[in-house]
Coordinates of C-alpha atoms in Angstrom, one line a residue:
M1 CA -34.1 14.3 63.6
N2 CA -30.9 13.2 61.9
N3 CA -27.9 12.4 64.0
V4 CA -25.0 14.7 63.0
K5 CA -21.4 13.9 63.6
V6 CA -19.3 17.0 63.2
K7 CA -15.5 17.1 62.5
C8 CA -14.4 20.7 62.8
R9 CA -10.8 21.2 62.1
R10 CA -8.8 23.3 64.5
A11 CA -6.5 26.1 63.7
E12 CA -3.2 24.9 65.0
V13 CA -0.4 23.8 62.8
K14 CA 1.6 20.6 63.6
Q15 CA 5.2 20.3 62.6
T16 CA 6.6 17.3 60.8
A17 CA 9.8 15.8 59.8
L18 CA 9.3 16.5 56.1
T19 CA 11.9 18.8 54.5
S20 CA 10.3 21.8 52.7
S21 CA 6.8 20.7 53.8
C22 CA 4.3 21.3 56.5
K23 CA 1.8 18.9 58.0
V24 CA -1.5 19.8 59.5
H25 CA -3.7 17.1 61.1
G26 CA -1.8 14.3 59.3
N27 CA -1.9 15.9 55.9
P28 CA 1.6 16.9 54.6
I29 CA 1.7 20.0 52.3
A30 CA 4.8 19.9 50.2
V31 CA 6.3 22.8 48.5
S32 CA 6.7 21.8 44.9
S33 CA 9.2 23.1 42.4
D34 CA 7.2 26.2 41.7
G35 CA 6.5 26.8 45.4
I36 CA 2.8 25.8 45.2
G37 CA 1.6 23.9 48.2
T38 CA 0.2 20.5 47.4
E39 CA -0.8 17.5 49.5
T40 CA 1.5 14.6 49.3
G41 CA 2.3 11.4 51.1
N42 CA 6.1 11.9 50.8
S43 CA 8.3 14.9 50.8
P44 CA 10.5 15.6 47.8
G45 CA 13.3 16.7 50.0
I46 CA 15.7 15.2 52.5
T47 CA 14.2 12.6 54.8
R48 CA 14.6 11.7 58.5
P49 CA 18.0 10.7 59.9
R50 CA 18.8 7.0 59.5
T51 CA 21.1 5.0 61.7
S52 CA 22.7 3.4 58.7
A53 CA 23.5 6.8 57.3
G54 CA 26.5 6.5 55.0
C55 CA 25.4 5.6 51.5
Q56 CA 21.8 6.5 52.2
N57 CA 22.6 10.1 53.1
R58 CA 24.9 10.5 50.2
L59 CA 22.2 9.2 47.8
L60 CA 19.7 11.6 49.3
V61 CA 22.0 14.6 48.9
G62 CA 23.0 13.4 45.5
E63 CA 19.4 12.9 44.5
Q64 CA 18.5 16.4 45.5
V65 CA 21.4 18.0 43.6
Y66 CA 20.6 15.7 40.7
R67 CA 17.0 17.0 40.6
N68 CA 18.3 20.5 40.3
Y69 CA 20.7 19.6 37.5
L70 CA 17.9 17.6 35.8
K71 CA 15.6 20.6 35.8
L72 CA 18.3 22.8 34.4
S73 CA 19.2 20.2 31.7
V74 CA 15.6 19.8 30.6
R75 CA 15.5 23.5 30.1
L76 CA 18.8 23.4 28.1
R77 CA 17.8 20.1 26.3
H78 CA 21.3 18.9 27.1
R79 CA 21.2 15.1 27.6
L80 CA 25.0 14.7 28.2
Y81 CA 24.6 17.1 31.1
V82 CA 22.0 14.8 32.6
L83 CA 24.3 11.8 32.1
L84 CA 27.2 13.4 33.8
A85 CA 25.2 14.6 36.7
F86 CA 23.8 11.1 37.2
C87 CA 27.2 9.5 37.1
W88 CA 28.5 12.1 39.6
C89 CA 25.7 11.2 42.0
L90 CA 26.4 7.5 41.6
G91 CA 30.1 8.2 42.4
W92 CA 29.0 9.9 45.6
A93 CA 27.0 6.9 46.7
A94 CA 30.0 4.6 46.5
V95 CA 32.2 6.4 49.0
A96 CA 29.9 7.8 51.6
A97 CA 31.2 8.5 55.1
D98 CA 29.7 9.3 58.5
W99 CA 31.5 11.5 61.1
Y100 CA 30.7 12.2 64.7
L101 CA 30.8 15.0 67.3
D102 CA 30.1 14.3 70.9
R103 CA 31.4 16.4 73.8
A104 CA 31.1 13.4 76.2
A105 CA 33.1 11.0 74.0
T106 CA 36.1 9.4 75.6
G107 CA 37.7 7.6 72.7
L108 CA 40.3 8.5 70.1
N109 CA 38.8 11.9 69.3
N110 CA 39.1 11.2 65.5
G111 CA 35.4 11.5 64.6
A112 CA 35.3 8.0 63.1
S113 CA 32.5 6.8 65.4
M114 CA 30.4 8.1 68.2
A115 CA 32.7 6.4 70.7
D116 CA 35.7 8.1 69.1
A117 CA 33.9 11.3 68.2
W118 CA 35.4 14.7 68.1
T119 CA 34.6 16.3 71.4
N120 CA 34.4 20.0 70.4
V121 CA 33.7 21.9 67.2
N122 CA 37.3 23.2 66.9
A123 CA 38.6 19.6 66.8
V124 CA 36.5 18.7 63.7
R125 CA 38.6 18.0 60.7
W126 CA 36.4 19.7 58.1
S127 CA 38.8 18.8 55.3
S128 CA 37.9 15.1 55.8
I129 CA 34.2 15.7 55.4
L130 CA 33.5 15.4 51.7
P131 CA 30.4 16.0 49.5
G132 CA 27.6 13.7 50.6
D133 CA 29.1 13.0 54.0
T134 CA 27.1 13.4 57.2
L135 CA 28.4 14.9 60.5
W136 CA 26.2 13.5 63.3
I137 CA 26.1 15.6 66.5
Q138 CA 25.2 14.3 69.9
G139 CA 23.4 16.6 72.3
G140 CA 25.3 18.7 74.9
V141 CA 26.5 22.2 75.6
Y142 CA 29.3 23.1 73.2
N143 CA 29.2 26.9 73.5
Q144 CA 31.2 27.2 70.3
H145 CA 30.2 28.4 66.9
L146 CA 28.9 25.7 64.5
D147 CA 30.2 27.1 61.2
V148 CA 30.1 25.2 58.0
A149 CA 32.3 27.0 55.5
N150 CA 33.7 26.3 52.0
K151 CA 31.9 22.9 51.8
N152 CA 29.5 21.5 49.3
A153 CA 26.7 19.0 49.7
I154 CA 27.3 17.9 53.3
I155 CA 24.7 17.2 56.0
V156 CA 25.0 18.2 59.6
R157 CA 22.4 16.4 61.6
I158 CA 21.5 15.7 65.2
A159 CA 22.2 12.2 66.4
S160 CA 19.1 10.0 66.1
N161 CA 19.4 8.9 69.8
A162 CA 20.0 12.4 71.2
T163 CA 18.1 13.1 74.4
Q164 CA 19.2 16.7 74.9
K165 CA 19.8 19.7 72.6
A166 CA 23.1 20.5 71.1
V167 CA 23.8 24.1 72.2
F168 CA 26.0 26.4 70.3
L169 CA 26.9 30.1 70.6
G170 CA 25.9 30.7 66.9
G171 CA 26.5 29.4 63.5
Q172 CA 26.7 30.0 59.8
L173 CA 26.7 28.6 56.3
Y174 CA 29.3 30.3 54.3
N175 CA 30.1 29.3 50.7
A176 CA 28.2 26.0 51.4
D177 CA 26.0 25.2 48.5
N178 CA 23.6 22.2 48.6
C179 CA 24.1 21.7 52.4
V180 CA 21.6 20.6 55.0
I181 CA 21.6 21.7 58.7
D182 CA 19.1 19.4 60.4
G183 CA 18.4 19.5 64.1
W184 CA 14.8 18.2 63.8
L185 CA 14.1 15.1 65.9
N186 CA 10.9 13.8 67.5
G187 CA 9.0 17.0 66.8
T188 CA 11.7 19.2 68.5
Q189 CA 14.4 21.6 67.5
F190 CA 17.6 19.9 68.8
F191 CA 20.1 22.4 67.5
R192 CA 20.0 25.6 69.7
F193 CA 21.9 28.8 69.0
W194 CA 21.7 31.4 71.8
S195 CA 24.3 34.1 71.0
N196 CA 26.6 35.1 68.3
C197 CA 29.6 37.3 68.9
S198 CA 31.6 36.6 65.7
H199 CA 28.9 37.1 63.0
G200 CA 27.5 40.5 63.8
A201 CA 25.4 39.0 66.7
N202 CA 22.9 37.5 64.3
G203 CA 21.9 34.1 65.7
Y204 CA 22.5 32.1 62.4
L205 CA 24.0 33.6 59.2
V206 CA 23.8 32.3 55.6
R207 CA 26.2 33.9 53.1
E208 CA 27.5 33.0 49.6
T209 CA 25.3 29.9 49.6
T210 CA 22.5 28.5 47.4
N211 CA 20.2 25.5 47.6
A212 CA 20.5 24.9 51.3
V213 CA 18.1 23.6 54.0
I214 CA 18.1 24.9 57.6
R215 CA 15.8 22.7 59.6
G216 CA 15.0 22.1 63.2
I217 CA 17.1 24.8 64.8
E218 CA 16.1 27.1 67.7
V219 CA 17.6 30.6 67.9
D220 CA 17.0 32.0 71.3
R221 CA 18.6 35.4 72.0
S222 CA 16.7 36.0 75.2
A223 CA 19.9 36.1 77.3
V224 CA 21.7 38.6 75.1
Y225 CA 19.3 40.8 73.1
I226 CA 19.1 43.4 75.9
K227 CA 22.8 44.2 75.2
D228 CA 22.3 44.9 71.5
V229 CA 23.3 48.3 70.2
S230 CA 21.6 47.8 66.9
Q231 CA 19.1 45.4 65.4
N232 CA 20.2 41.8 65.2
H233 CA 18.2 38.9 63.6
C234 CA 17.6 35.3 64.5
I235 CA 18.4 34.1 61.0
A236 CA 20.1 36.5 58.6
L237 CA 20.3 35.6 54.9
G238 CA 23.2 37.8 54.0
S239 CA 25.2 38.9 51.0
G240 CA 25.8 36.3 48.3
A241 CA 23.0 33.9 49.5
T242 CA 21.1 33.2 46.3
D243 CA 17.9 31.3 45.9
F244 CA 16.6 27.9 47.0
I245 CA 17.1 28.6 50.7
T246 CA 14.6 26.6 52.8
I247 CA 14.0 27.3 56.5
D248 CA 11.9 24.6 57.9
S249 CA 10.5 23.7 61.4
C250 CA 12.6 26.3 63.3
H251 CA 11.8 28.2 66.5
L252 CA 13.1 31.8 66.4
H253 CA 12.5 34.1 69.3
H254 CA 13.6 37.1 71.4
T255 CA 15.7 39.4 69.3
T256 CA 15.8 43.1 68.6
G257 CA 15.6 42.7 64.8
D258 CA 13.7 40.2 62.5
G259 CA 13.1 36.6 63.0
I260 CA 14.3 36.0 59.4
N261 CA 15.9 38.8 57.4
Q262 CA 16.7 38.5 53.7
G263 CA 19.5 40.7 52.6
F264 CA 20.1 39.4 49.1
T265 CA 18.3 39.9 45.7
P266 CA 17.1 36.7 44.0
A267 CA 19.3 35.6 41.1
L268 CA 16.5 33.9 39.3
A269 CA 13.0 35.1 38.4
N270 CA 9.6 33.6 37.8
H271 CA 9.6 31.1 40.6
Y272 CA 8.6 30.9 44.3
R273 CA 11.6 29.3 45.9
S274 CA 14.2 32.0 46.4
V275 CA 13.3 31.6 50.1
V276 CA 10.8 29.1 51.5
V277 CA 9.8 29.4 55.1
T278 CA 7.6 26.6 56.4
N279 CA 6.5 25.2 59.7
C280 CA 8.4 27.8 61.7
T281 CA 7.4 29.5 65.0
I282 CA 8.6 33.1 65.2
T283 CA 7.8 35.1 68.3
D284 CA 9.0 38.1 70.4
V285 CA 10.8 40.0 67.7
G286 CA 11.7 43.7 67.9
D287 CA 11.0 44.3 64.2
D288 CA 9.6 42.0 61.6
G289 CA 8.7 38.3 61.9
M290 CA 10.1 37.9 58.4
Q291 CA 11.5 40.5 56.1
L292 CA 11.9 38.9 52.7
G293 CA 12.2 39.8 49.0
G294 CA 10.3 38.3 46.1
Q295 CA 10.1 34.8 44.6
I296 CA 9.0 33.4 48.1
T297 CA 6.7 30.9 49.6
V298 CA 5.6 31.3 53.3
V299 CA 3.5 28.5 54.5
G300 CA 2.3 26.9 57.7
N301 CA 4.0 29.3 60.1
Y302 CA 3.0 30.8 63.5
V303 CA 4.3 34.4 63.8
D304 CA 3.4 36.3 67.0
N305 CA 4.7 39.7 68.1
N306 CA 3.6 38.8 71.6
N307 CA 3.6 42.5 72.6
F308 CA 7.4 42.5 72.5
P309 CA 9.1 45.9 72.6
T310 CA 10.2 47.6 69.4
Y311 CA 13.9 48.4 69.2
F312 CA 16.1 50.8 67.2
G313 CA 13.3 52.3 65.1
G314 CA 11.7 49.1 64.1
H315 CA 8.2 49.0 62.5
P316 CA 7.0 45.5 63.3
D317 CA 5.4 43.6 60.5
G318 CA 4.6 39.8 60.6
L319 CA 5.8 39.6 57.0
Q320 CA 7.2 42.4 54.9
T321 CA 8.2 41.9 51.3
G322 CA 10.6 44.2 49.4
Q323 CA 9.4 46.9 47.1
Y324 CA 8.7 46.1 43.5
T325 CA 9.2 42.3 44.0
G326 CA 6.8 39.6 42.8
N327 CA 5.8 36.0 42.9
I328 CA 4.7 35.8 46.5
K329 CA 2.8 33.0 48.1
V330 CA 1.6 33.4 51.7
F331 CA -0.8 30.7 52.9
N332 CA -1.9 28.5 55.8
N333 CA -0.2 30.9 58.4
T334 CA -1.2 32.5 61.6
F335 CA 0.0 36.1 62.3
R336 CA -0.7 37.9 65.5
G337 CA -0.1 41.3 67.0
F338 CA 1.9 43.1 64.4
N339 CA 1.3 46.6 63.1
Q340 CA 1.0 45.2 59.6
N341 CA 0.6 41.5 59.9
V342 CA 1.3 41.0 56.2
F343 CA 2.8 43.9 54.3
I344 CA 3.1 43.5 50.5
E345 CA 4.7 46.7 49.2
Y346 CA 4.2 47.6 45.6
A347 CA 4.2 44.1 44.3
S348 CA 5.2 43.6 40.7
S349 CA 3.7 40.2 39.9
N350 CA 1.6 37.3 41.2
V351 CA 0.5 37.6 44.8
Y352 CA -1.4 34.7 46.5
L353 CA -2.7 35.4 50.1
Y354 CA -5.1 32.7 51.3
N355 CA -6.0 30.5 54.2
N356 CA -4.3 32.8 56.8
I357 CA -5.6 33.7 60.3
L358 CA -4.6 37.2 61.3
M359 CA -5.2 38.5 64.8
G360 CA -5.0 41.9 66.4
F361 CA -5.2 42.7 70.1
R362 CA -4.2 46.3 70.6
T363 CA -6.7 49.0 71.4
N364 CA -4.8 51.9 69.8
G365 CA -2.6 52.6 66.8
T366 CA -3.0 51.4 63.2
D367 CA -2.7 47.6 63.4
R368 CA -4.1 45.9 60.4
A369 CA -4.3 42.4 58.9
F370 CA -3.0 43.2 55.4
N371 CA -1.3 46.3 54.0
I372 CA -1.1 45.7 50.3
S373 CA -0.1 47.7 47.3
A374 CA 0.8 47.1 43.7
D375 CA 1.2 49.7 41.0
R376 CA 3.4 52.8 41.5
Q377 CA 4.6 55.5 39.2
T378 CA 6.9 58.3 40.2
A379 CA 9.5 60.4 38.5
T380 CA 12.0 57.6 39.1
V381 CA 9.9 54.4 39.4
T382 CA 7.4 52.8 37.1
N383 CA 5.9 49.6 38.6
V384 CA 2.9 48.1 36.8
F385 CA 1.6 44.8 38.3
T386 CA 1.3 41.8 36.0
G387 CA 0.0 38.3 36.7
E388 CA -2.6 37.2 39.2
W389 CA -3.7 38.6 42.6
V390 CA -5.6 36.3 45.0
L391 CA -6.8 37.3 48.5
A392 CA -9.2 34.7 49.7
N393 CA -10.4 32.6 52.6
N394 CA -8.6 34.6 55.2
T395 CA -9.9 35.1 58.8
M396 CA -9.3 38.5 60.3
Y397 CA -10.0 39.1 63.9
N398 CA -9.9 42.0 66.4
F399 CA -8.6 44.9 64.4
L400 CA -10.3 47.3 66.8
S401 CA -8.8 50.7 65.9
F402 CA -8.0 50.7 62.2
S403 CA -8.7 48.9 59.0
A404 CA -8.4 45.1 58.5
I405 CA -7.2 45.7 55.0
N406 CA -5.3 48.8 54.0
G407 CA -3.7 49.9 50.7
G408 CA -4.9 49.0 47.3
L409 CA -5.2 46.4 44.6
P410 CA -3.8 46.4 41.1
A411 CA -5.2 49.1 38.9
N412 CA -5.8 46.4 36.2
R413 CA -8.9 44.9 37.6
D414 CA -8.5 41.8 35.5
S415 CA -5.4 40.9 37.6
V416 CA -7.6 40.4 40.7
K417 CA -8.7 36.8 40.2
A418 CA -10.1 36.2 43.7
F419 CA -11.1 38.5 46.5
G420 CA -13.6 36.7 48.6
N421 CA -14.6 34.0 51.2
N422 CA -12.9 36.2 53.8
L423 CA -14.2 36.6 57.4
F424 CA -13.9 39.9 59.2
I425 CA -14.6 39.5 63.0
N426 CA -14.5 42.6 65.2
C427 CA -12.9 44.7 62.5
K428 CA -13.6 48.5 62.9
I429 CA -13.1 49.0 59.1
L430 CA -13.0 46.2 56.6
A431 CA -11.2 48.1 53.9
P432 CA -10.8 51.5 52.4
S433 CA -13.9 52.8 50.7
Y434 CA -12.2 52.7 47.3
M435 CA -11.8 48.9 47.7
A436 CA -15.5 48.4 48.6
E437 CA -16.3 47.3 45.0
W438 CA -14.4 44.1 45.8
M439 CA -16.4 43.4 49.0
T440 CA -18.8 41.0 47.3
T441 CA -21.5 38.9 49.1
N442 CA -19.1 36.0 49.6
N443 CA -17.3 38.2 52.3
V444 CA -18.8 38.2 55.7
Y445 CA -18.3 40.6 58.7
W446 CA -19.5 40.3 62.3
D447 CA -19.1 42.3 65.5
I448 CA -19.3 40.1 68.5
P449 CA -21.9 41.7 70.9
G450 CA -20.2 43.9 73.5
T451 CA -17.1 44.6 71.4
Q452 CA -15.6 48.1 72.1
F453 CA -13.9 49.9 69.2
F454 CA -11.3 52.6 69.6
D455 CA -9.7 55.5 67.7
T456 CA -6.0 55.4 67.0
T457 CA -5.2 57.2 70.2
G458 CA -6.9 54.5 72.3
A459 CA -10.0 56.5 73.1
P460 CA -13.2 54.4 72.9
C461 CA -15.4 55.3 69.9
T462 CA -18.4 54.3 67.9
L463 CA -18.2 52.6 64.6
P464 CA -17.6 54.9 61.6
S465 CA -20.3 55.4 59.0
D466 CA -18.1 54.1 56.2
R467 CA -16.5 50.8 57.1
G468 CA -15.7 49.8 53.5
I469 CA -18.4 47.1 53.6
G470 CA -19.5 47.2 50.0
L471 CA -21.8 44.1 49.5
A472 CA -20.3 42.1 52.3
R473 CA -22.9 40.4 54.5
N474 CA -23.4 41.0 58.2
L475 CA -23.7 37.5 59.6
D476 CA -22.6 35.6 62.7
P477 CA -20.3 32.9 61.3
K478 CA -20.5 31.0 64.7
L479 CA -16.9 30.4 65.2
V480 CA -16.1 28.0 68.0
S481 CA -14.0 30.2 70.2
P482 CA -12.1 33.1 68.6
A483 CA -11.1 34.5 72.0
L484 CA -9.2 31.3 72.6
G485 CA -7.8 31.1 69.1
D486 CA -10.2 28.5 67.7
F487 CA -11.6 29.8 64.4
S488 CA -13.3 26.6 63.4
L489 CA -16.9 26.9 62.2
S490 CA -19.6 25.5 64.4
I491 CA -22.4 23.4 63.0
G492 CA -25.1 25.5 61.6
S493 CA -22.8 28.4 60.7
P494 CA -24.0 30.4 57.7
A495 CA -20.4 30.5 56.5
I496 CA -20.6 26.7 55.7
G497 CA -21.1 26.3 51.9
A498 CA -21.4 30.0 51.4
G499 CA -18.1 30.5 49.6
K500 CA -17.1 30.7 46.0
N501 CA -15.0 27.9 44.5
Y502 CA -11.5 29.1 43.9
S503 CA -10.0 25.7 43.1
T504 CA -8.2 27.2 40.2
Y505 CA -5.8 28.7 42.7
F506 CA -5.9 26.4 45.7
T507 CA -7.9 23.3 46.8
T508 CA -7.3 22.8 50.6
D509 CA -7.9 24.8 53.8
K510 CA -5.4 25.9 56.4
A511 CA -5.6 22.4 58.0
G512 CA -5.0 20.6 54.7
V513 CA -8.6 19.6 54.4
T514 CA -9.8 19.4 50.8
R515 CA -12.4 22.1 50.0
G516 CA -15.6 21.4 48.5
P517 CA -17.4 21.3 45.6
T518 CA -19.1 23.9 48.0
W519 CA -16.6 26.0 49.9
D520 CA -16.9 27.5 53.4
L521 CA -15.8 31.0 54.3
G522 CA -12.6 31.7 56.3
A523 CA -9.4 29.8 56.7
L524 CA -10.9 26.5 57.9
E525 CA -13.5 24.3 56.4
C526 CA -16.0 22.7 58.8
Q527 CA -16.7 19.1 57.6
A528 CA -19.9 17.5 58.8
E529 CA -20.9 14.0 58.2
T530 CA -24.7 13.5 58.4
L531 CA -25.7 10.0 59.6
L532 CA -29.1 9.3 58.2
P533 CA -31.4 6.5 59.5
P534 CA -31.6 3.5 57.2
T535 CA -34.7 3.3 54.9
N536 CA -36.5 0.6 52.9
L537 CA -35.6 -2.1 55.4
R538 CA -37.4 -5.4 55.4
V539 CA -37.6 -7.8 58.4
E540 CA -37.4 -11.4 57.3
P541 CA -37.8 -14.4 59.6
V542 CA -34.8 -16.5 60.3
Q543 CA -34.9 -19.9 58.6

């Protein structure tokens, strides 16, 4: 019998220090210019804090802005524009400056060094902080608002030797294009915002801003949400925020509204970077984990309702996109416990939903993994889907009282490029009967023995006669431990190698492992290396 060494990848997502990227089991997945996740060894964005920060940070910011100008100039075929942008960035590099904020400093309080740091936010001379400069913040309790307003291309970053979090009441970016707020250090969010009295009680607010990165912040409203008189969000992307907003490696929790709420309409079309949300943990929200528009990429996040109460008429969804929006990429995420874990409402173009794990736990109601819709025609609205629709390699678990997938696909069947390799575990109904035609043999469903199903009132019930199965196969995929959140495939699983190759649309699994030539079902590949005994050996005497 051959010896078999099995390497089954686990479902958890590890955070990294790469801007606009996620990293799972050592493999970074960067968000490229069109929002498509690709494996890479280096992030195209801002890098880690450096102790010799001045010129380096200015070069980094300049490089990022230069890239944006370069893309625009290529489109316009305007070489002089490129030259001017390049010279502008070189000018930045020559005069970089670092500034410092430390509540425990005892020096001159002029911000020129950590010893002479400003000791409170109100003392910061923002007029001295010029494009490309970095404001380094030491840990400590400030209990003031960290507001960056009317600035361009500056970096606000946690000190590289910080040992405690820098705590603020709240914060905002206002009229602050090309800026970076970076509290990410040693795998932890070192900027913490816990209340916000001056900005509508949202934890962190972005307004009148484009091309910004918010990275490594924690918004914890657990001490104040009970006092809310209307919904408030952890991060609010408000009026005037337009495109290229990246929210990376943040921890957002305990609020009556959304984890992230987008309140602006993208200015540009046909891309996937109006808002990029990556590597974030969002839990305990009274409404949606994320309520976003179109032109978005959502990758590598953990989003959990955690049975948190609903406030002020909320209808909690893990991710909800706006009506009649398009260009939506949602992949490599875990969603748990929402009424609609992913809600795509009347999409207009290009929807990619893959490598997601979606979990239910309620025994009543209408919780589902996906609620999806495309075309719509009314007296006032005509919405006809264009482009590609991909729904593949998702693992859906424990939707006990309703349908795992609800809604409908585009009427133009040619738009549906991939609907397969999905696993349905303990799902009362797989999909509506009119979607059964898409339930081909490369979809698998399984009911773990002893599972009890329920009607929407919570009464125990038997399985319905029409579960929307279509040609999906009833097989035990032999997951390692779904009850404990481990959705890896065990050795011998019939889901190994049973999938269709969708490499036209994506090439890795949720853990960043390259898929196939033969693909497994579900969000995670199970890679096994078979160690065969040697053959054709000859024994020769030693001379």
